C-alpha cells in the first residue's frame, strides 16, 4: 500500500471567476467576515477596504469556500462524504503593500493505493480518525480538535485509489 500526503499551494488564478472567499484582517487594514469575489484579475468586496494611516502591520486570513452562514462548525465542516476541504491564505504585511493570496489546504489529504491482489476482494474501505474538528475561526484560521472518532467510508472503485480529507494530527509526546 502506498500513502501519499499532499498539501499543495493553490494559486489564485486557478480559482474560477466568480469565486467567493471570506476575508478577515486586523491592523492597519481592518475588516470582519468580508465576502470578496474574484473577477478574473482581482478580489472585490461590497465595501471598499481602506488602509488606516497608522504604522501597524496587518494580519489577514482568507478562507474558501464561504459557508452561507459564515459559520465553520462541525455541522458545516463535515458532510456524509467526510471532512470538507478548506483552502486558507494567511500573511502579515505592512501598510499599503499589495495583498497576494496564495491558498493552501488547511487540512491533510490522505491517499491510499490498494494493491491489485487485495483490491479484488475489497468491498469498502474505512478510515477511522480519532479526532474531529469542532469549529474553525474565520478571523484566525485556528481550529479546535476534539477527541471524537470519525469514520469515513468509500465503496470499492476501479481506480484502486482512495482519498480522504483528514484533520492534521499533532505529534504526541
PDB file of C-alpha atoms in Angstrom:
ATOM      1  CA  UNK A   1       0.000   0.000   0.000  1.00  0.00           C
ATOM      2  CA  UNK A   2       1.312   3.444  -0.874  1.00  0.00           C
ATOM      3  CA  UNK A   3       0.440   6.523   1.175  1.00  0.00           C
ATOM      4  CA  UNK A   4       0.618   9.933  -0.482  1.00  0.00           C
ATOM      5  CA  UNK A   5       0.273  13.046   1.678  1.00  0.00           C
ATOM      6  CA  UNK A   6      -0.413  16.254  -0.198  1.00  0.00           C
ATOM      7  CA  UNK A   7      -0.684  19.925   0.833  1.00  0.00           C
ATOM      8  CA  UNK A   8      -0.129  21.759  -2.441  1.00  0.00           C
ATOM      9  CA  UNK A   9      -0.252  25.524  -2.904  1.00  0.00           C
ATOM     10  CA  UNK A  10      -3.259  26.672  -4.921  1.00  0.00           C
ATOM     11  CA  UNK A  11      -2.591  29.894  -6.836  1.00  0.00           C
ATOM     12  CA  UNK A  12      -5.401  32.428  -7.117  1.00  0.00           C
ATOM     13  CA  UNK A  13      -5.518  32.143 -10.888  1.00  0.00           C
ATOM     14  CA  UNK A  14      -6.686  28.543 -10.533  1.00  0.00           C
ATOM     15  CA  UNK A  15      -9.872  29.689  -8.816  1.00  0.00           C
ATOM     16  CA  UNK A  16     -12.549  30.467 -11.381  1.00  0.00           C
ATOM     17  CA  UNK A  17     -14.030  33.913 -11.976  1.00  0.00           C
ATOM     18  CA  UNK A  18     -16.972  34.430  -9.614  1.00  0.00           C
ATOM     19  CA  UNK A  19     -15.355  32.525  -6.724  1.00  0.00           C
ATOM     20  CA  UNK A  20     -16.123  33.927  -3.269  1.00  0.00           C
ATOM     21  CA  UNK A  21     -13.776  33.913  -0.280  1.00  0.00           C
ATOM     22  CA  UNK A  22     -14.237  35.030   3.316  1.00  0.00           C
ATOM     23  CA  UNK A  23     -11.669  37.705   4.212  1.00  0.00           C
ATOM     24  CA  UNK A  24     -10.672  38.972   7.666  1.00  0.00           C
ATOM     25  CA  UNK A  25      -7.927  41.461   8.503  1.00  0.00           C
ATOM     26  CA  UNK A  26      -6.692  43.161  11.648  1.00  0.00           C
ATOM     27  CA  UNK A  27      -4.201  46.013  11.937  1.00  0.00           C
ATOM     28  CA  UNK A  28      -3.773  48.965   9.576  1.00  0.00           C
ATOM     29  CA  UNK A  29      -6.405  47.273   7.412  1.00  0.00           C
ATOM     30  CA  UNK A  30      -9.478  46.105   9.324  1.00  0.00           C
ATOM     31  CA  UNK A  31     -12.398  44.045   8.150  1.00  0.00           C
ATOM     32  CA  UNK A  32     -14.509  41.287   9.608  1.00  0.00           C
ATOM     33  CA  UNK A  33     -16.103  38.488   7.578  1.00  0.00           C
ATOM     34  CA  UNK A  34     -15.991  40.392   4.281  1.00  0.00           C
ATOM     35  CA  UNK A  35     -17.020  38.305   1.283  1.00  0.00           C
ATOM     36  CA  UNK A  36     -14.730  39.007  -1.675  1.00  0.00           C
ATOM     37  CA  UNK A  37     -15.445  37.879  -5.251  1.00  0.00           C
ATOM     38  CA  UNK A  38     -12.757  37.105  -7.827  1.00  0.00           C
ATOM     39  CA  UNK A  39     -13.400  38.879 -11.149  1.00  0.00           C
ATOM     40  CA  UNK A  40     -10.621  37.108 -13.042  1.00  0.00           C
ATOM     41  CA  UNK A  41      -7.980  39.713 -12.121  1.00  0.00           C
ATOM     42  CA  UNK A  42      -8.606  40.836  -8.542  1.00  0.00           C
ATOM     43  CA  UNK A  43     -10.765  40.300  -5.473  1.00  0.00           C
ATOM     44  CA  UNK A  44     -13.579  42.813  -4.855  1.00  0.00           C
ATOM     45  CA  UNK A  45     -15.955  43.229  -1.938  1.00  0.00           C
ATOM     46  CA  UNK A  46     -19.197  45.018  -1.304  1.00  0.00           C
ATOM     47  CA  UNK A  47     -17.302  47.531   0.839  1.00  0.00           C
ATOM     48  CA  UNK A  48     -14.022  49.167  -0.183  1.00  0.00           C
ATOM     49  CA  UNK A  49     -11.154  48.112   2.063  1.00  0.00           C
ATOM     50  CA  UNK A  50      -9.108  51.135   3.185  1.00  0.00           C
ATOM     51  CA  UNK A  51      -5.754  51.232   4.921  1.00  0.00           C
ATOM     52  CA  UNK A  52      -5.657  53.322   8.110  1.00  0.00           C
ATOM     53  CA  UNK A  53      -2.819  55.820   8.471  1.00  0.00           C
ATOM     54  CA  UNK A  54      -1.130  54.025  11.369  1.00  0.00           C
ATOM     55  CA  UNK A  55       2.297  52.339  11.495  1.00  0.00           C
ATOM     56  CA  UNK A  56       0.913  48.896  12.273  1.00  0.00           C
ATOM     57  CA  UNK A  57       1.235  45.585  10.461  1.00  0.00           C
ATOM     58  CA  UNK A  58      -1.875  43.837   9.158  1.00  0.00           C
ATOM     59  CA  UNK A  59      -2.566  40.160   9.599  1.00  0.00           C
ATOM     60  CA  UNK A  60      -5.130  38.653   7.265  1.00  0.00           C
ATOM     61  CA  UNK A  61      -6.878  35.326   6.759  1.00  0.00           C
ATOM     62  CA  UNK A  62      -8.899  34.287   3.700  1.00  0.00           C
ATOM     63  CA  UNK A  63     -10.980  31.088   3.571  1.00  0.00           C
ATOM     64  CA  UNK A  64     -12.531  29.164   0.692  1.00  0.00           C
ATOM     65  CA  UNK A  65     -15.269  28.080   0.353  1.00  0.00           C
ATOM     66  CA  UNK A  66     -17.544  30.598   2.031  1.00  0.00           C
ATOM     67  CA  UNK A  67     -20.237  28.999   4.168  1.00  0.00           C
ATOM     68  CA  UNK A  68     -23.680  30.563   3.778  1.00  0.00           C
ATOM     69  CA  UNK A  69     -24.000  31.498   7.446  1.00  0.00           C
ATOM     70  CA  UNK A  70     -20.270  32.349   7.760  1.00  0.00           C
ATOM     71  CA  UNK A  71     -20.006  29.670  10.448  1.00  0.00           C
ATOM     72  CA  UNK A  72     -17.463  26.875  10.290  1.00  0.00           C
ATOM     73  CA  UNK A  73     -18.858  24.499  12.898  1.00  0.00           C
ATOM     74  CA  UNK A  74     -18.620  20.711  12.863  1.00  0.00           C
ATOM     75  CA  UNK A  75     -22.015  20.504  11.147  1.00  0.00           C
ATOM     76  CA  UNK A  76     -20.775  22.660   8.243  1.00  0.00           C
ATOM     77  CA  UNK A  77     -17.268  21.161   8.049  1.00  0.00           C
ATOM     78  CA  UNK A  78     -18.391  17.537   7.760  1.00  0.00           C
ATOM     79  CA  UNK A  79     -20.749  16.021   5.197  1.00  0.00           C
ATOM     80  CA  UNK A  80     -21.745  12.430   4.504  1.00  0.00           C
ATOM     81  CA  UNK A  81     -18.598  12.099   2.405  1.00  0.00           C
ATOM     82  CA  UNK A  82     -16.326  13.289   5.255  1.00  0.00           C
ATOM     83  CA  UNK A  83     -14.387  16.429   6.154  1.00  0.00           C
ATOM     84  CA  UNK A  84     -14.675  19.212   3.569  1.00  0.00           C
ATOM     85  CA  UNK A  85     -11.520  20.612   2.007  1.00  0.00           C
ATOM     86  CA  UNK A  86     -10.896  24.197   3.151  1.00  0.00           C
ATOM     87  CA  UNK A  87      -8.365  26.475   1.483  1.00  0.00           C
ATOM     88  CA  UNK A  88      -6.650  29.183   3.535  1.00  0.00           C
ATOM     89  CA  UNK A  89      -4.408  32.151   2.734  1.00  0.00           C
ATOM     90  CA  UNK A  90      -2.697  33.984   5.594  1.00  0.00           C
ATOM     91  CA  UNK A  91       0.047  36.551   5.908  1.00  0.00           C
ATOM     92  CA  UNK A  92       1.249  39.602   7.795  1.00  0.00           C
ATOM     93  CA  UNK A  93       2.139  42.687   5.804  1.00  0.00           C
ATOM     94  CA  UNK A  94       2.722  46.375   6.198  1.00  0.00           C
ATOM     95  CA  UNK A  95       0.716  49.406   5.203  1.00  0.00           C
ATOM     96  CA  UNK A  96      -0.371  49.612   1.595  1.00  0.00           C
ATOM     97  CA  UNK A  97       1.500  46.516   0.442  1.00  0.00           C
ATOM     98  CA  UNK A  98      -0.324  44.565  -2.239  1.00  0.00           C
ATOM     99  CA  UNK A  99      -2.130  41.550  -0.859  1.00  0.00           C
ATOM    100  CA  UNK A 100      -1.240  38.452  -2.867  1.00  0.00           C
ATOM    101  CA  UNK A 101      -3.341  35.482  -1.890  1.00  0.00           C
ATOM    102  CA  UNK A 102      -1.658  32.074  -2.040  1.00  0.00           C
ATOM    103  CA  UNK A 103      -4.024  29.404  -0.803  1.00  0.00           C
ATOM    104  CA  UNK A 104      -3.007  26.226   0.995  1.00  0.00           C
ATOM    105  CA  UNK A 105      -5.128  23.272   2.007  1.00  0.00           C
ATOM    106  CA  UNK A 106      -5.885  23.726   5.710  1.00  0.00           C
ATOM    107  CA  UNK A 107      -6.394  20.014   6.295  1.00  0.00           C
ATOM    108  CA  UNK A 108      -4.429  16.985   5.146  1.00  0.00           C
ATOM    109  CA  UNK A 109      -5.239  14.741   2.229  1.00  0.00           C
ATOM    110  CA  UNK A 110      -4.509  11.055   2.673  1.00  0.00           C
ATOM    111  CA  UNK A 111      -4.439   8.933  -0.485  1.00  0.00           C
ATOM    112  CA  UNK A 112      -4.241   5.166  -0.239  1.00  0.00           C
ATOM    113  CA  UNK A 113      -3.335   2.980  -3.219  1.00  0.00           C
ATOM    114  CA  UNK A 114      -4.561  -0.615  -2.811  1.00  0.00           C
ATOM    115  CA  UNK A 115      -2.599  -3.456  -4.390  1.00  0.00           C
ATOM    116  CA  UNK A 116      -4.388  -5.329  -7.229  1.00  0.00           C
ATOM    117  CA  UNK A 117      -4.494  -8.601  -5.238  1.00  0.00           C
ATOM    118  CA  UNK A 118      -6.097  -7.034  -2.169  1.00  0.00           C
ATOM    119  CA  UNK A 119      -8.373  -4.866  -4.291  1.00  0.00           C
ATOM    120  CA  UNK A 120     -10.058  -7.930  -5.848  1.00  0.00           C
ATOM    121  CA  UNK A 121     -11.677  -8.859  -2.533  1.00  0.00           C
ATOM    122  CA  UNK A 122     -12.344  -5.291  -1.348  1.00  0.00           C
ATOM    123  CA  UNK A 123     -15.956  -4.142  -0.948  1.00  0.00           C
ATOM    124  CA  UNK A 124     -15.423  -0.958   1.039  1.00  0.00           C
ATOM    125  CA  UNK A 125     -12.588   0.915   2.681  1.00  0.00           C
ATOM    126  CA  UNK A 126     -12.987   2.653   6.038  1.00  0.00           C
ATOM    127  CA  UNK A 127     -10.728   5.256   7.580  1.00  0.00           C
ATOM    128  CA  UNK A 128     -11.153   5.925  11.292  1.00  0.00           C
ATOM    129  CA  UNK A 129      -9.690   9.152  12.666  1.00  0.00           C
ATOM    130  CA  UNK A 130      -9.557   9.619  16.461  1.00  0.00           C
ATOM    131  CA  UNK A 131     -10.271  13.373  16.308  1.00  0.00           C
ATOM    132  CA  UNK A 132     -12.803  15.678  14.701  1.00  0.00           C
ATOM    133  CA  UNK A 133     -12.724  19.402  14.135  1.00  0.00           C
ATOM    134  CA  UNK A 134     -15.408  21.045  16.252  1.00  0.00           C
ATOM    135  CA  UNK A 135     -15.068  24.533  14.756  1.00  0.00           C
ATOM    136  CA  UNK A 136     -12.889  26.839  12.707  1.00  0.00           C
ATOM    137  CA  UNK A 137     -12.383  30.526  13.496  1.00  0.00           C
ATOM    138  CA  UNK A 138     -12.519  32.581  10.262  1.00  0.00           C
ATOM    139  CA  UNK A 139     -10.528  35.580  11.625  1.00  0.00           C
ATOM    140  CA  UNK A 140      -7.541  33.458  12.687  1.00  0.00           C
ATOM    141  CA  UNK A 141      -7.866  30.213  10.742  1.00  0.00           C
ATOM    142  CA  UNK A 142      -7.436  28.333  14.016  1.00  0.00           C
ATOM    143  CA  UNK A 143      -9.490  25.213  14.578  1.00  0.00           C
ATOM    144  CA  UNK A 144     -10.319  23.069  17.594  1.00  0.00           C
ATOM    145  CA  UNK A 145      -9.710  19.326  17.598  1.00  0.00           C
ATOM    146  CA  UNK A 146     -11.848  17.217  19.893  1.00  0.00           C
ATOM    147  CA  UNK A 147     -11.270  13.553  20.757  1.00  0.00           C
ATOM    148  CA  UNK A 148     -14.230  12.141  18.851  1.00  0.00           C
ATOM    149  CA  UNK A 149     -13.881   9.235  16.450  1.00  0.00           C
ATOM    150  CA  UNK A 150     -14.946   9.774  12.854  1.00  0.00           C
ATOM    151  CA  UNK A 151     -15.404   7.037  10.253  1.00  0.00           C
ATOM    152  CA  UNK A 152     -15.072   7.790   6.541  1.00  0.00           C
ATOM    153  CA  UNK A 153     -16.307   5.097   4.172  1.00  0.00           C
ATOM    154  CA  UNK A 154     -15.673   4.689   0.486  1.00  0.00           C
ATOM    155  CA  UNK A 155     -17.124   1.995  -1.754  1.00  0.00           C
ATOM    156  CA  UNK A 156     -14.801  -0.015  -3.979  1.00  0.00           C
ATOM    157  CA  UNK A 157     -13.510   1.943  -7.003  1.00  0.00           C
ATOM    158  CA  UNK A 158     -11.868   0.580 -10.117  1.00  0.00           C
ATOM    159  CA  UNK A 159      -9.003   3.078  -9.799  1.00  0.00           C
ATOM    160  CA  UNK A 160      -7.730   1.389  -6.581  1.00  0.00           C
ATOM    161  CA  UNK A 161      -7.004   4.917  -5.267  1.00  0.00           C
ATOM    162  CA  UNK A 162      -8.899   6.258  -2.245  1.00  0.00           C
ATOM    163  CA  UNK A 163      -8.509   9.811  -0.911  1.00  0.00           C
ATOM    164  CA  UNK A 164      -9.708  11.279   2.360  1.00  0.00           C
ATOM    165  CA  UNK A 165      -9.515  14.779   3.854  1.00  0.00           C
ATOM    166  CA  UNK A 166      -8.413  14.403   7.474  1.00  0.00           C
ATOM    167  CA  UNK A 167      -7.619  16.774  10.330  1.00  0.00           C
ATOM    168  CA  UNK A 168      -3.896  17.256  10.940  1.00  0.00           C
ATOM    169  CA  UNK A 169      -2.788  15.226  13.924  1.00  0.00           C
ATOM    170  CA  UNK A 170      -0.448  16.740  16.449  1.00  0.00           C
ATOM    171  CA  UNK A 171       2.515  14.636  17.438  1.00  0.00           C
ATOM    172  CA  UNK A 172       2.090  13.097  20.861  1.00  0.00           C
ATOM    173  CA  UNK A 173       4.933  13.307  23.340  1.00  0.00           C
TER     174      UNK A 173
END
